[in-house]
PDB file of C-alpha atoms in Angstrom:
ATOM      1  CA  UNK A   1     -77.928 -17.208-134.294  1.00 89.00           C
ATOM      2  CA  UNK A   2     -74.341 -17.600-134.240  1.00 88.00           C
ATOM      3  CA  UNK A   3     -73.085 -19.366-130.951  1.00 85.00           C
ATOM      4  CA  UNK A   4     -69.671 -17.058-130.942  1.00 85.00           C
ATOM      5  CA  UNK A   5     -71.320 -13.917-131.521  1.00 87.00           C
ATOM      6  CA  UNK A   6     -69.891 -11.281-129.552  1.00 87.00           C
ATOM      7  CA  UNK A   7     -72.667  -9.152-129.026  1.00 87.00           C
ATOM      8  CA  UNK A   8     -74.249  -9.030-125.285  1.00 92.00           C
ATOM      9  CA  UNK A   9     -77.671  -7.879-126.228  1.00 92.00           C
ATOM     10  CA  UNK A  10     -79.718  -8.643-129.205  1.00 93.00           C
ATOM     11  CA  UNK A  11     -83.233  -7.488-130.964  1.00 93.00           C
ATOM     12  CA  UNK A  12     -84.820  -9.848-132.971  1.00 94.00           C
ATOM     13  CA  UNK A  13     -85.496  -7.959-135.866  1.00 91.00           C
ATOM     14  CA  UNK A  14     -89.605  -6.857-136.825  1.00 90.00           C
ATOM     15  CA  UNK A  15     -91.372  -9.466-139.289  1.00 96.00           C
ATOM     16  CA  UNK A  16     -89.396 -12.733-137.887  1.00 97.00           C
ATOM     17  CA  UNK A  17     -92.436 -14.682-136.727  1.00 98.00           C
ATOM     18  CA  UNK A  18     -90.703 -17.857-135.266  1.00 98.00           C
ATOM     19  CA  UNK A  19     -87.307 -18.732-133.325  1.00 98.00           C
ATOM     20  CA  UNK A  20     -87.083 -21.668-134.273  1.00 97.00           C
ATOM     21  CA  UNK A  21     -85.724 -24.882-131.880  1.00 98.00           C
ATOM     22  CA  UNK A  22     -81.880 -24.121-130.446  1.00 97.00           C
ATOM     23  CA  UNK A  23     -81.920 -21.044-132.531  1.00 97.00           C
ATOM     24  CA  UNK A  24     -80.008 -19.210-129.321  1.00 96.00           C
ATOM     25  CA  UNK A  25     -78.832 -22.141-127.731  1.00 95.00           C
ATOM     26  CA  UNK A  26     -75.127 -21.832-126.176  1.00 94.00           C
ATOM     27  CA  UNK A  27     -74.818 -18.152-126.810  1.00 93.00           C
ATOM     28  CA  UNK A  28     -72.813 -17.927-123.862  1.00 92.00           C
ATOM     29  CA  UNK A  29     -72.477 -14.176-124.228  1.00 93.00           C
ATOM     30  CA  UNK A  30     -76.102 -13.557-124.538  1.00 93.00           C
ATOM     31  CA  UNK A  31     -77.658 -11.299-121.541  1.00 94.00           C
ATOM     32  CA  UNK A  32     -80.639 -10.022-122.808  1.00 92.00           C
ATOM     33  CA  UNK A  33     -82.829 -10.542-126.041  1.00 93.00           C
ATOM     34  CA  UNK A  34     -85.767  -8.464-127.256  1.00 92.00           C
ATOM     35  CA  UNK A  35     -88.500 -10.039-129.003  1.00 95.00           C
ATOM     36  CA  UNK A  36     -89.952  -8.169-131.335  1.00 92.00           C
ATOM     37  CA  UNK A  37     -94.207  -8.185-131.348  1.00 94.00           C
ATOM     38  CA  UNK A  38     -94.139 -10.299-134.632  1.00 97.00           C
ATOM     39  CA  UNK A  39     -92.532 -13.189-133.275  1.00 98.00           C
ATOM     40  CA  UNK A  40     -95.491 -15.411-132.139  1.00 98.00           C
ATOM     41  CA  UNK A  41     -93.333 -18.808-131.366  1.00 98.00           C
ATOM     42  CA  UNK A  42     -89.937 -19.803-129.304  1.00 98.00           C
ATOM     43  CA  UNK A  43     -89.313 -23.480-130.503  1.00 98.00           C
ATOM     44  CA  UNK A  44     -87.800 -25.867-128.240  1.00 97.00           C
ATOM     45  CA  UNK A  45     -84.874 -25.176-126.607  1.00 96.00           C
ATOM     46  CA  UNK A  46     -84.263 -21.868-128.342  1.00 97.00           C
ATOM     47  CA  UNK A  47     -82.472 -20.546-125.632  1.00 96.00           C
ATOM     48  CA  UNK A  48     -81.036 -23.502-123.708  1.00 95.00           C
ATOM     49  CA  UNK A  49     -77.972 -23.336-122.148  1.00 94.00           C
ATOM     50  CA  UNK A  50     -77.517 -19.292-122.749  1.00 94.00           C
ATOM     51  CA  UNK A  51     -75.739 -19.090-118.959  1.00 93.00           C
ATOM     52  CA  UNK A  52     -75.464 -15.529-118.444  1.00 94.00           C
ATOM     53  CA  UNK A  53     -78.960 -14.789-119.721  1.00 95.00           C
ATOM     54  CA  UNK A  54     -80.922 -12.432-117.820  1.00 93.00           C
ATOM     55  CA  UNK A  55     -84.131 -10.250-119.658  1.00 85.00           C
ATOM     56  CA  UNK A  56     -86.281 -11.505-121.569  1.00 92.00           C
ATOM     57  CA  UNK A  57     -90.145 -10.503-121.982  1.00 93.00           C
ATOM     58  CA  UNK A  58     -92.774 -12.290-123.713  1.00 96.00           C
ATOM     59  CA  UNK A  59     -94.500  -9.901-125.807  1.00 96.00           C
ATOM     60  CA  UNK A  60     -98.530 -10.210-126.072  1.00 97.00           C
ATOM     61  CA  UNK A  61     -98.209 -12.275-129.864  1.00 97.00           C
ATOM     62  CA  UNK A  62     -96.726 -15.572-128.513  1.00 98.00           C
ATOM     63  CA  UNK A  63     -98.791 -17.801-128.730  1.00 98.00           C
ATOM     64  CA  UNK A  64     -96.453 -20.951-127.911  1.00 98.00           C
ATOM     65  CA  UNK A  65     -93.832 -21.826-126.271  1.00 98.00           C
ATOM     66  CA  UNK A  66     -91.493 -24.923-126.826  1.00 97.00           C
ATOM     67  CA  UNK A  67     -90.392 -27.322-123.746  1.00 94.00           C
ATOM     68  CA  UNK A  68     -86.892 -26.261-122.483  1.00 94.00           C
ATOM     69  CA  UNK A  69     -87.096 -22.699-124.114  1.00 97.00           C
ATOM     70  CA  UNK A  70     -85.509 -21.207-121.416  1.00 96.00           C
ATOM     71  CA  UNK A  71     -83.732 -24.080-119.596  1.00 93.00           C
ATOM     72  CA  UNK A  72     -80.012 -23.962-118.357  1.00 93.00           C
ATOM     73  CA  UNK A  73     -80.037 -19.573-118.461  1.00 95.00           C
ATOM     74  CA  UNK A  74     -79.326 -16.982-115.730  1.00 94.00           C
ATOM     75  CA  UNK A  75     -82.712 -15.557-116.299  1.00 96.00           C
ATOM     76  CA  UNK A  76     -84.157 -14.153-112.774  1.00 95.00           C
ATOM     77  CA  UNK A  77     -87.970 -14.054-113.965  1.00 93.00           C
ATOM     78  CA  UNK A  78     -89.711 -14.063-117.096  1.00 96.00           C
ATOM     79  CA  UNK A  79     -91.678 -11.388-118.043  1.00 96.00           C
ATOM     80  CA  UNK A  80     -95.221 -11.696-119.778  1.00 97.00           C
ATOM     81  CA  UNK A  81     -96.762  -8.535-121.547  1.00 95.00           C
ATOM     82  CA  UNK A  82    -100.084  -8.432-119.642  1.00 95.00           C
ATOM     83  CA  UNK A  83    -102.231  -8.730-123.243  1.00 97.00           C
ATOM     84  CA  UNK A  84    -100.731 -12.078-124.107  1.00 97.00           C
ATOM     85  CA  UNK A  85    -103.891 -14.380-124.145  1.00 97.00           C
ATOM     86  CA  UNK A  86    -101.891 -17.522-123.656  1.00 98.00           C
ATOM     87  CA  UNK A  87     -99.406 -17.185-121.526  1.00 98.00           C
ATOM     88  CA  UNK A  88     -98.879 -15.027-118.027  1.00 98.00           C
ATOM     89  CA  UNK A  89     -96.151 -14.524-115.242  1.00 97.00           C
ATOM     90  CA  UNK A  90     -96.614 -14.888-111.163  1.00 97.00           C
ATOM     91  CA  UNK A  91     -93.864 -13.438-109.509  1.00 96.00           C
ATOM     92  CA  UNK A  92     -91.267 -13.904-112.629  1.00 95.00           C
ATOM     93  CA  UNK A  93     -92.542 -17.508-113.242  1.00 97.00           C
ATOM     94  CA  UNK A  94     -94.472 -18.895-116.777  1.00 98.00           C
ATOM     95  CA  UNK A  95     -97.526 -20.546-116.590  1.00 98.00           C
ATOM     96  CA  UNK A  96    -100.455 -21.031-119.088  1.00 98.00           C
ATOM     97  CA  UNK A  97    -102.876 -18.028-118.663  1.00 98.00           C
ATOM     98  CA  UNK A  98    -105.274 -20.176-116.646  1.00 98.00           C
ATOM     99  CA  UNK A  99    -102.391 -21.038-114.815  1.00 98.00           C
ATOM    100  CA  UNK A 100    -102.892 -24.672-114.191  1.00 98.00           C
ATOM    101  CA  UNK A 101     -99.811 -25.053-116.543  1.00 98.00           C
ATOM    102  CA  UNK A 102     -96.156 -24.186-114.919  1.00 98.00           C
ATOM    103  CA  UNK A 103     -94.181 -23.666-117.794  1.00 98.00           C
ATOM    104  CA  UNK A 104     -90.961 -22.686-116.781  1.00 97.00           C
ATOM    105  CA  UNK A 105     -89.519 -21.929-113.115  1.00 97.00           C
ATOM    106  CA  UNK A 106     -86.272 -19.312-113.976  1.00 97.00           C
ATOM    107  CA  UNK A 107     -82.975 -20.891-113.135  1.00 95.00           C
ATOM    108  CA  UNK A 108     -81.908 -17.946-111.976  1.00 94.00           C
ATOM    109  CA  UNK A 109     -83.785 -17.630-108.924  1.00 95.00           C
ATOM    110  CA  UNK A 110     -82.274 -17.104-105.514  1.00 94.00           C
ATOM    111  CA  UNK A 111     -84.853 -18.765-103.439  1.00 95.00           C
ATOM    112  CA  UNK A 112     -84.538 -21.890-101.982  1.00 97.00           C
ATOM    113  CA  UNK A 113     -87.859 -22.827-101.457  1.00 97.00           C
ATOM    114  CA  UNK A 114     -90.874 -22.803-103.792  1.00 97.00           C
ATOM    115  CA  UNK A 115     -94.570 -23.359-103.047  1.00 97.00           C
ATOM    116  CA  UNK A 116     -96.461 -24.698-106.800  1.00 98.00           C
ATOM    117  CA  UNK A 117     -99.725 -22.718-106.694  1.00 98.00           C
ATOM    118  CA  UNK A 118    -102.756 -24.793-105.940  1.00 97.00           C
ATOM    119  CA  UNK A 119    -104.346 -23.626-109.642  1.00 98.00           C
ATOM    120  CA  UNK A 120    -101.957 -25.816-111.264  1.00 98.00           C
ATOM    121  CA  UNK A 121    -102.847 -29.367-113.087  1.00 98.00           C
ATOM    122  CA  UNK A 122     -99.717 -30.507-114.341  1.00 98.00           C
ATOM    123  CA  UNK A 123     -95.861 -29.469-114.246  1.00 98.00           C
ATOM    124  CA  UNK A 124     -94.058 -28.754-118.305  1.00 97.00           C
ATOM    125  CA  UNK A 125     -91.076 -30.722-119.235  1.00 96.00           C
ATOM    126  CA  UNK A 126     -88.001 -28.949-117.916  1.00 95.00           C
ATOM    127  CA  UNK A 127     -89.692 -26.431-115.848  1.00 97.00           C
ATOM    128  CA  UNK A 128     -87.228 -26.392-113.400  1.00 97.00           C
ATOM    129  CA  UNK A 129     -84.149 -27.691-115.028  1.00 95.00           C
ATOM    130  CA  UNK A 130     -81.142 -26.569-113.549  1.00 94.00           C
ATOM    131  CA  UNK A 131     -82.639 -24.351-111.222  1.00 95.00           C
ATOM    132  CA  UNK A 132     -79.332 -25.273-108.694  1.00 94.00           C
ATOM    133  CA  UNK A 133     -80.304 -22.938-105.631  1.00 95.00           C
ATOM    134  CA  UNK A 134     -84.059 -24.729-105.396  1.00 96.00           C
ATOM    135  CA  UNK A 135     -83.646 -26.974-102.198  1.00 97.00           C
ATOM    136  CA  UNK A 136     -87.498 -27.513-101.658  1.00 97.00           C
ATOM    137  CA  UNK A 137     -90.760 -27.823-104.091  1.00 97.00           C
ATOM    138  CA  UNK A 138     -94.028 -28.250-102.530  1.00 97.00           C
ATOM    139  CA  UNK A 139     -96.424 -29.563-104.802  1.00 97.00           C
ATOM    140  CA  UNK A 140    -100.345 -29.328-104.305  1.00 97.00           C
ATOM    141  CA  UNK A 141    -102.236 -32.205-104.439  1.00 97.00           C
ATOM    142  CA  UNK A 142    -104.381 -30.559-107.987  1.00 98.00           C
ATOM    143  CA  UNK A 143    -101.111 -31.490-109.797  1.00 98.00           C
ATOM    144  CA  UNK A 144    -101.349 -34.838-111.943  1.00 98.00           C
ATOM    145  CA  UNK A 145     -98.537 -34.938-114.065  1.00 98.00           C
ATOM    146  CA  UNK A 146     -94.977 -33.918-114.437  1.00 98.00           C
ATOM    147  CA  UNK A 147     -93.151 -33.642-117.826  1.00 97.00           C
ATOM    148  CA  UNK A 148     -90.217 -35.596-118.233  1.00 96.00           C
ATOM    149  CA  UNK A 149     -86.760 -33.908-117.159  1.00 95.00           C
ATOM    150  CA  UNK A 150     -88.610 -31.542-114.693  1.00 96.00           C
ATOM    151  CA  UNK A 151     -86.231 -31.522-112.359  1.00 96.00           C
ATOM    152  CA  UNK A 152     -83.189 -32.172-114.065  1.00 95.00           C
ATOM    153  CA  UNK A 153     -79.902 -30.762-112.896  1.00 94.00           C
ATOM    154  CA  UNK A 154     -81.478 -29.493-109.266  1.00 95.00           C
ATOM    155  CA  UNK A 155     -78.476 -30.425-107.946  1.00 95.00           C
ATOM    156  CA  UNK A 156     -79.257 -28.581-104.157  1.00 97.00           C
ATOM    157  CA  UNK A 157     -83.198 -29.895-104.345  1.00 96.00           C
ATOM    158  CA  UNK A 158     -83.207 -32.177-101.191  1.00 96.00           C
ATOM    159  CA  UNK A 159     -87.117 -31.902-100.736  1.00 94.00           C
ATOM    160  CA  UNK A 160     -89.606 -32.862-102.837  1.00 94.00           C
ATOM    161  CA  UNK A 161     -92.962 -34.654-102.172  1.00 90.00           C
ATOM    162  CA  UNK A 162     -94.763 -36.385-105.177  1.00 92.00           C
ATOM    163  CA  UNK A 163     -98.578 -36.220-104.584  1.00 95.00           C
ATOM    164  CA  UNK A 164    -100.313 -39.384-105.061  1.00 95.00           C
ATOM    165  CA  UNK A 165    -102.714 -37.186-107.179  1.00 96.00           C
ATOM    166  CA  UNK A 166     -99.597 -37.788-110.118  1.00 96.00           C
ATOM    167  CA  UNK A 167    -100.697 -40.016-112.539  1.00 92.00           C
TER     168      UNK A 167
END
């Protein structure tokens, strides 16, 4: 997809299956993108750095989901379409359908603190990249490992306690 496109909205199109890695990324005129129920992938990064970002929804047939998919956007909460088998939202954030899997915390956000849920195991790579208004993470002792660049670009986190359960 075409980084100068003018266009603030886009559908991706019935029968495309995959978005493939940085497919969207640096569509800085991008607000909202419709995946279509065919697409059943989002490579990495396919939507990095889209800054005014804001909708998306994760329709029931994706079945993965790429580290740093949605890393560096506006988006305010992802949204999960309640069939999907392997993935599922809590209050606008990603996790794994178990849920011991925090996939992706949205940038977006306006809170300043956030409490990891005590379900989770383990923390995806970039899950909270450049989430700038995040000044506190509390994280449970069930978590034992972070992905790398987690955190990158918190630039107002000032609290954060690493639980010796982190391998």
């Amino acid at each position: 997809y075409p980084a100068g496109k003018t266009g603030a909205n886009y559908n991706i199109p019935d029968g495309v299956t995959s978005i493939g890695d940085l497919a969207f990324a640096l569509c800085f005129r991008l607000k909202s993108i419709t995946l279509g129920n065919s697409v059943t992938s989002i490579g990495q990064n396919a939507f990095a750095a889209c800054t005014i970002l804001k909708s998306i929804t994760i329709p029931d047939s994706v079945t993965s989901i790429g580290k740093g998919a949605f890393q560096r956007t506006a988006l305010t909460t992802i949204e999960v379409g309640t069939g999907n088998v392997n993935y599922t939202d809590v209050n606008g954030v990603l996790f794994n359908k178990e849920k011991t899997e925090l996939h992706t915390y949205p940038a977006g956000k306006t809170r300043e603190e956030y409490t990891i849920p005590d379900s989770v195991n383990s923390i995806g790579a970039s899950a909270f990249a450049a989430c700038t208004i995040l000044t506190s993470i509390t994280i449970p002792d069930s978590v034992t490992s972070i992905g790398s660049g987690a955190f990158n670009w918190c630039m107002s986190l000032t609290t954060i306690t690493i639980p010796d359960s982190v391998t």
